[in-house]
Amino acid sequence: MFTINDNFTLLPSSYLFSEVAARIKAYSESHPDAEIIRMGIGDVTRPLCPAVIDALHKAVDDESAMDTFHGYGPEQGYEFLASKIAAHDYRDRGIDIGEDEIFISDGAKSDTGNIGDILSTANRIAVTDPVYPVYVDTNVMAGRGGHLLPDGHWSKIEYLPCTQENGFVPDLPATAPDIIYLCYPNNPTGTVLDRAALTMWVEYCRKNGCLLLFDAAYEAFVRTPGIPRSIYEIDGAREVAIEFRSFSKTAGFTGIRLGYTVVPKELKGLDNNGNMVRLNPLWRRRQTTKFNGASYITQRGAEALYTPDGQSQSRETVDYYLGNAAVMLDGLRHAGYSCVGGTDSPYIWLKAADGMSSWEFFDHLLDRYHIVGTPGSGFGPAGEGYFRLTAFNTRENTIKAIERLKS
Amino acid sequence: MFTINDNFTLLPSSYLFSEVAARIKAYSESHPDAEIIRMGIGDVTRPLCPAVIDALHKAVDDESAMDTFHGYGPEQGYEFLASKIAAHDYRDRGIDIGEDEIFISDGAKSDTGNIGDILSTANRIAVTDPVYPVYVDTNVMAGRGGHLLPDGHWSKIEYLPCTQENGFVPDLPATAPDIIYLCYPNNPTGTVLDRAALTMWVEYCRKNGCLLLFDAAYEAFVRTPGIPRSIYEIDGAREVAIEFRSFSKTAGFTGIRLGYTVVPKELKGLDNNGNMVRLNPLWRRRQTTKFNGASYITQRGAEALYTPDGQSQSRETVDYYLGNAAVMLDGLRHAGYSCVGGTDSPYIWLKAADGMSSWEFFDHLLDRYHIVGTPGSGFGPAGEGYFRLTAFNTRENTIKAIERLKS
């Protein structure tokens, strides 16, 4: 009889956003007149910018004629896009990344989930707490979680708490993990790490032989001078870090799917025989075998982001969301909330009022103000008592929501 | 020090199509005037049909305005598409498949590669020989391969030879595998299995507790009455089979990426405690955690395939390729080649001339006729001495290639 991957049975059945959706649905049905403002799931709301729309139409036309039709493309993405990523996102900013170190995919969620394929299941993982649940859940699926403890932690994973006490900045690990996930600007807290802090992490990884999985999905929101947008701005990072990037929040590609992962050629891990093996060809092999490239149409859309029009239009959209975040931050503080994030990030992380738990605060906000956010406890035990709001709504709704909270 | 997944180091470094591409490149450079006709990689060449193009443009427009913008969609695909798949591809043909058993993705290659995530690495695998290399390579990556034997087989995998001796129809396994991959219409041989043969496989799996991974990527090419297009046409298949489908060959979606996987609710596997566990929620959990849905634009394009225009236009394209296959089959037989496939399939599997090896025949065809095909040995040891030609070129080139072979 064939057998399943038992690790799947270890995972609690409810997934954060499903539970949020279920509660909203139940509330809407019992309160049909409530005008609910959603500031929960981190999805964008602004349409794709005109430069991208034009490029998408042109790519659709390409697919309509023999001479310009594109079938299977390179699994790691088209050169026309990889070359622009390497130039604009890296070399123009003084960062040394080659086109053959860039792997274009259907999104950072797939890549952060699939990267474990090329790594031994024996590696010990460290994550911040709170954390994007995909890092934890995918490692549990692969057998790196151990068992779920009563406090909500997994036995084999080291958690690096980010709380008010440490200013939401994780300390270096106490044990010796093999792989460390960091996401900056952070999801869910909206905090950033400066150059000194990131340098400390890169040095720690170099000294201890750790792999740093750096999720930079929100780098486009960084506006504060001196805050790195890429881990490769830090000396030595090419030897220890994989970076995940996304067009989702940068340019509103959540629905048309595109991201990329950078695996530098210097990056090596140990095999069972004690040899150092380059990760770049392993990831290439994984992608050529288990992936067939991202949509040609979407890749052409992304290419347009690197034109002057695309650059200014996509920046305008990010600025709009940052404008929302500023409205929220100001209003929340006036309303007496303690919060972080929201300056170089679309996320604001606030302390639930009156000592409420995250889910109590969720129900409270929904019932009293008709505002939906995401319970902090869904991102890990250290998120209990906290709450995530996102800046991805319209300016009008954002202002309306904040007015409700202040009233 | 972090460690890599050692299984990756077991895989031979060269990948079939890369080697083919390298030899073509080398030949073109030394023979710049040779007009090479490519009948190798299984990529389509006809543009997307007008109904799809219109739907893609409309979907791009949706993404250009606030009111119609679609961000994150359901990870398992939009209801607007899943409902049409369930109705047209299954229920209208008398097959009982529900929308919640359909998981839309970016393609069958991803799904056949990723399905192993929900299955124990202890399962023993059986594949036909020759076989689509992705089934084997992804299992080797997961540790189900064992080691590579001198004959090109993997020690832990059972191979089911498909050769001239058995009419290219695999016999039932001799050992007791847990998981069996079947692809019909077959890649690479182009053969089909009739209802009696498929019934034998379903019954074998039911009796022996095997999971049947059925790849139906080429079902649209079936024209012979009585040849099943879905494994679920066979009684009892819902209890043992997962079916993979693709829009790549059906509708030319190789460049815009779309497929789907059917996981029936009856299908269950054993966990470590001896419980029977449903696979449908496991795959749902895998996809919601490690995948973020297929492109909204591509899904709208696929929806248009289920309109009367879309149906007739996509059928016309498949007919065009089948017409090429008929030209090839006729010409090859006239030229004295022994071949199978090409009637319900875009693939023709022929015996290399004069006892040549597959790669010798590759070089021979390239050098003498400027025709590129795929060496059969690239699909497994039993493919040695065989060769795959595909019907995806233009009619003109197909005729030209066959004329060259006949001359």
mmCIF file with all atom_site columns, N, CA, C and O in Angstrom, chain A residues 243-260:
data_model
loop_
_atom_site.group_PDB
_atom_site.id
_atom_site.type_symbol
_atom_site.label_atom_id
_atom_site.label_alt_id
_atom_site.label_comp_id
_atom_site.label_asym_id
_atom_site.label_entity_id
_atom_site.label_seq_id
_atom_site.pdbx_PDB_ins_code
_atom_site.Cartn_x
_atom_site.Cartn_y
_atom_site.Cartn_z
_atom_site.occupancy
_atom_site.B_iso_or_equiv
_atom_site.pdbx_formal_charge
_atom_site.auth_seq_id
_atom_site.auth_comp_id
_atom_site.auth_asym_id
_atom_site.auth_atom_id
_atom_site.pdbx_PDB_model_num
ATOM 1  N N  . GLU A 1 243 ? 18.566 35.351 -2.229  1.00 0.00 ? 243 GLU A N  1
ATOM 2  C CA . GLU A 1 243 ? 17.589 36.447 -2.076  1.00 0.00 ? 243 GLU A CA 1
ATOM 3  C C  . GLU A 1 243 ? 16.363 36.170 -2.928  1.00 0.00 ? 243 GLU A C  1
ATOM 4  O O  . GLU A 1 243 ? 16.473 35.814 -4.101  1.00 0.00 ? 243 GLU A O  1
ATOM 5  N N  . PHE A 1 244 ? 15.186 36.358 -2.333  1.00 0.00 ? 244 PHE A N  1
ATOM 6  C CA . PHE A 1 244 ? 13.917 36.197 -3.032  1.00 0.00 ? 244 PHE A CA 1
ATOM 7  C C  . PHE A 1 244 ? 13.315 37.575 -3.306  1.00 0.00 ? 244 PHE A C  1
ATOM 8  O O  . PHE A 1 244 ? 13.230 38.401 -2.412  1.00 0.00 ? 244 PHE A O  1
ATOM 9  N N  . ARG A 1 245 ? 12.905 37.782 -4.551  1.00 0.00 ? 245 ARG A N  1
ATOM 10 C CA . ARG A 1 245 ? 12.278 39.047 -4.936  1.00 0.00 ? 245 ARG A CA 1
ATOM 11 C C  . ARG A 1 245 ? 10.940 38.774 -5.590  1.00 0.00 ? 245 ARG A C  1
ATOM 12 O O  . ARG A 1 245 ? 10.735 37.695 -6.160  1.00 0.00 ? 245 ARG A O  1
ATOM 13 N N  . SER A 1 246 ? 10.086 39.752 -5.586  1.00 0.00 ? 246 SER A N  1
ATOM 14 C CA . SER A 1 246 ? 8.735  39.587 -6.105  1.00 0.00 ? 246 SER A CA 1
ATOM 15 C C  . SER A 1 246 ? 8.298  40.829 -6.860  1.00 0.00 ? 246 SER A C  1
ATOM 16 O O  . SER A 1 246 ? 8.666  41.941 -6.489  1.00 0.00 ? 246 SER A O  1
ATOM 17 N N  . PHE A 1 247 ? 7.516  40.632 -7.909  1.00 0.00 ? 247 PHE A N  1
ATOM 18 C CA . PHE A 1 247 ? 6.889  41.770 -8.572  1.00 0.00 ? 247 PHE A CA 1
ATOM 19 C C  . PHE A 1 247 ? 5.486  42.034 -8.013  1.00 0.00 ? 247 PHE A C  1
ATOM 20 O O  . PHE A 1 247 ? 4.795  42.920 -8.483  1.00 0.00 ? 247 PHE A O  1
ATOM 21 N N  . SER A 1 248 ? 5.092  41.257 -7.009  1.00 0.00 ? 248 SER A N  1
ATOM 22 C CA . SER A 1 248 ? 3.721  41.358 -6.489  1.00 0.00 ? 248 SER A CA 1
ATOM 23 C C  . SER A 1 248 ? 3.444  42.716 -5.862  1.00 0.00 ? 248 SER A C  1
ATOM 24 O O  . SER A 1 248 ? 2.483  43.392 -6.222  1.00 0.00 ? 248 SER A O  1
ATOM 25 N N  . LYS A 1 249 ? 4.279  43.092 -4.917  1.00 0.00 ? 249 LYS A N  1
ATOM 26 C CA . LYS A 1 249 ? 4.033  44.324 -4.187  1.00 0.00 ? 249 LYS A CA 1
ATOM 27 C C  . LYS A 1 249 ? 4.722  45.503 -4.868  1.00 0.00 ? 249 LYS A C  1
ATOM 28 O O  . LYS A 1 249 ? 4.274  46.627 -4.783  1.00 0.00 ? 249 LYS A O  1
ATOM 29 N N  . THR A 1 250 ? 5.797  45.237 -5.564  1.00 0.00 ? 250 THR A N  1
ATOM 30 C CA . THR A 1 250 ? 6.536  46.258 -6.296  1.00 0.00 ? 250 THR A CA 1
ATOM 31 C C  . THR A 1 250 ? 5.677  46.855 -7.404  1.00 0.00 ? 250 THR A C  1
ATOM 32 O O  . THR A 1 250 ? 5.723  48.047 -7.680  1.00 0.00 ? 250 THR A O  1
ATOM 33 N N  . ALA A 1 251 ? 4.912  45.990 -8.078  1.00 0.00 ? 251 ALA A N  1
ATOM 34 C CA . ALA A 1 251 ? 4.244  46.427 -9.301  1.00 0.00 ? 251 ALA A CA 1
ATOM 35 C C  . ALA A 1 251 ? 2.835  45.866 -9.459  1.00 0.00 ? 251 ALA A C  1
ATOM 36 O O  . ALA A 1 251 ? 2.247  45.949 -10.528 1.00 0.00 ? 251 ALA A O  1
ATOM 37 N N  . GLY A 1 252 ? 2.305  45.280 -8.388  1.00 0.00 ? 252 GLY A N  1
ATOM 38 C CA . GLY A 1 252 ? 0.923  44.795 -8.444  1.00 0.00 ? 252 GLY A CA 1
ATOM 39 C C  . GLY A 1 252 ? 0.717  43.516 -9.223  1.00 0.00 ? 252 GLY A C  1
ATOM 40 O O  . GLY A 1 252 ? -0.354 43.254 -9.748  1.00 0.00 ? 252 GLY A O  1
ATOM 41 N N  . PHE A 1 253 ? 1.750  42.664 -9.287  1.00 0.00 ? 253 PHE A N  1
ATOM 42 C CA . PHE A 1 253 ? 1.679  41.431 -10.076 1.00 0.00 ? 253 PHE A CA 1
ATOM 43 C C  . PHE A 1 253 ? 1.075  40.250 -9.303  1.00 0.00 ? 253 PHE A C  1
ATOM 44 O O  . PHE A 1 253 ? 1.259  39.103 -9.711  1.00 0.00 ? 253 PHE A O  1
ATOM 45 N N  . THR A 1 254 ? 0.373  40.508 -8.199  1.00 0.00 ? 254 THR A N  1
ATOM 46 C CA . THR A 1 254 ? -0.150 39.384 -7.409  1.00 0.00 ? 254 THR A CA 1
ATOM 47 C C  . THR A 1 254 ? -1.022 38.447 -8.241  1.00 0.00 ? 254 THR A C  1
ATOM 48 O O  . THR A 1 254 ? -1.017 37.244 -8.026  1.00 0.00 ? 254 THR A O  1
ATOM 49 N N  . GLY A 1 255 ? -1.760 39.008 -9.194  1.00 0.00 ? 255 GLY A N  1
ATOM 50 C CA . GLY A 1 255 ? -2.661 38.178 -9.998  1.00 0.00 ? 255 GLY A CA 1
ATOM 51 C C  . GLY A 1 255 ? -2.028 37.602 -11.242 1.00 0.00 ? 255 GLY A C  1
ATOM 52 O O  . GLY A 1 255 ? -2.541 36.634 -11.816 1.00 0.00 ? 255 GLY A O  1
ATOM 53 N N  . ILE A 1 256 ? -0.915 38.172 -11.695 1.00 0.00 ? 256 ILE A N  1
ATOM 54 C CA . ILE A 1 256 ? -0.325 37.671 -12.952 1.00 0.00 ? 256 ILE A CA 1
ATOM 55 C C  . ILE A 1 256 ? 0.986  36.926 -12.710 1.00 0.00 ? 256 ILE A C  1
ATOM 56 O O  . ILE A 1 256 ? 1.541  36.354 -13.632 1.00 0.00 ? 256 ILE A O  1
ATOM 57 N N  . ARG A 1 257 ? 1.474  36.907 -11.473 1.00 0.00 ? 257 ARG A N  1
ATOM 58 C CA . ARG A 1 257 ? 2.486  35.979 -10.977 1.00 0.00 ? 257 ARG A CA 1
ATOM 59 C C  . ARG A 1 257 ? 3.889  36.143 -11.583 1.00 0.00 ? 257 ARG A C  1
ATOM 60 O O  . ARG A 1 257 ? 4.151  35.698 -12.682 1.00 0.00 ? 257 ARG A O  1
ATOM 61 N N  . LEU A 1 258 ? 4.758  36.750 -10.801 1.00 0.00 ? 258 LEU A N  1
ATOM 62 C CA . LEU A 1 258 ? 6.164  36.797 -11.197 1.00 0.00 ? 258 LEU A CA 1
ATOM 63 C C  . LEU A 1 258 ? 7.052  37.155 -10.006 1.00 0.00 ? 258 LEU A C  1
ATOM 64 O O  . LEU A 1 258 ? 6.700  38.007 -9.183  1.00 0.00 ? 258 LEU A O  1
ATOM 65 N N  . GLY A 1 259 ? 8.157  36.485 -9.940  1.00 0.00 ? 259 GLY A N  1
ATOM 66 C CA . GLY A 1 259 ? 9.154  36.786 -8.930  1.00 0.00 ? 259 GLY A CA 1
ATOM 67 C C  . GLY A 1 259 ? 10.489 36.280 -9.421  1.00 0.00 ? 259 GLY A C  1
ATOM 68 O O  . GLY A 1 259 ? 10.590 35.751 -10.533 1.00 0.00 ? 259 GLY A O  1
ATOM 69 N N  . TYR A 1 260 ? 11.529 36.477 -8.612  1.00 0.00 ? 260 TYR A N  1
ATOM 70 C CA . TYR A 1 260 ? 12.793 35.846 -8.986  1.00 0.00 ? 260 TYR A CA 1
ATOM 71 C C  . TYR A 1 260 ? 13.634 35.584 -7.757  1.00 0.00 ? 260 TYR A C  1
ATOM 72 O O  . TYR A 1 260 ? 13.408 36.169 -6.689  1.00 0.00 ? 260 TYR A O  1
#
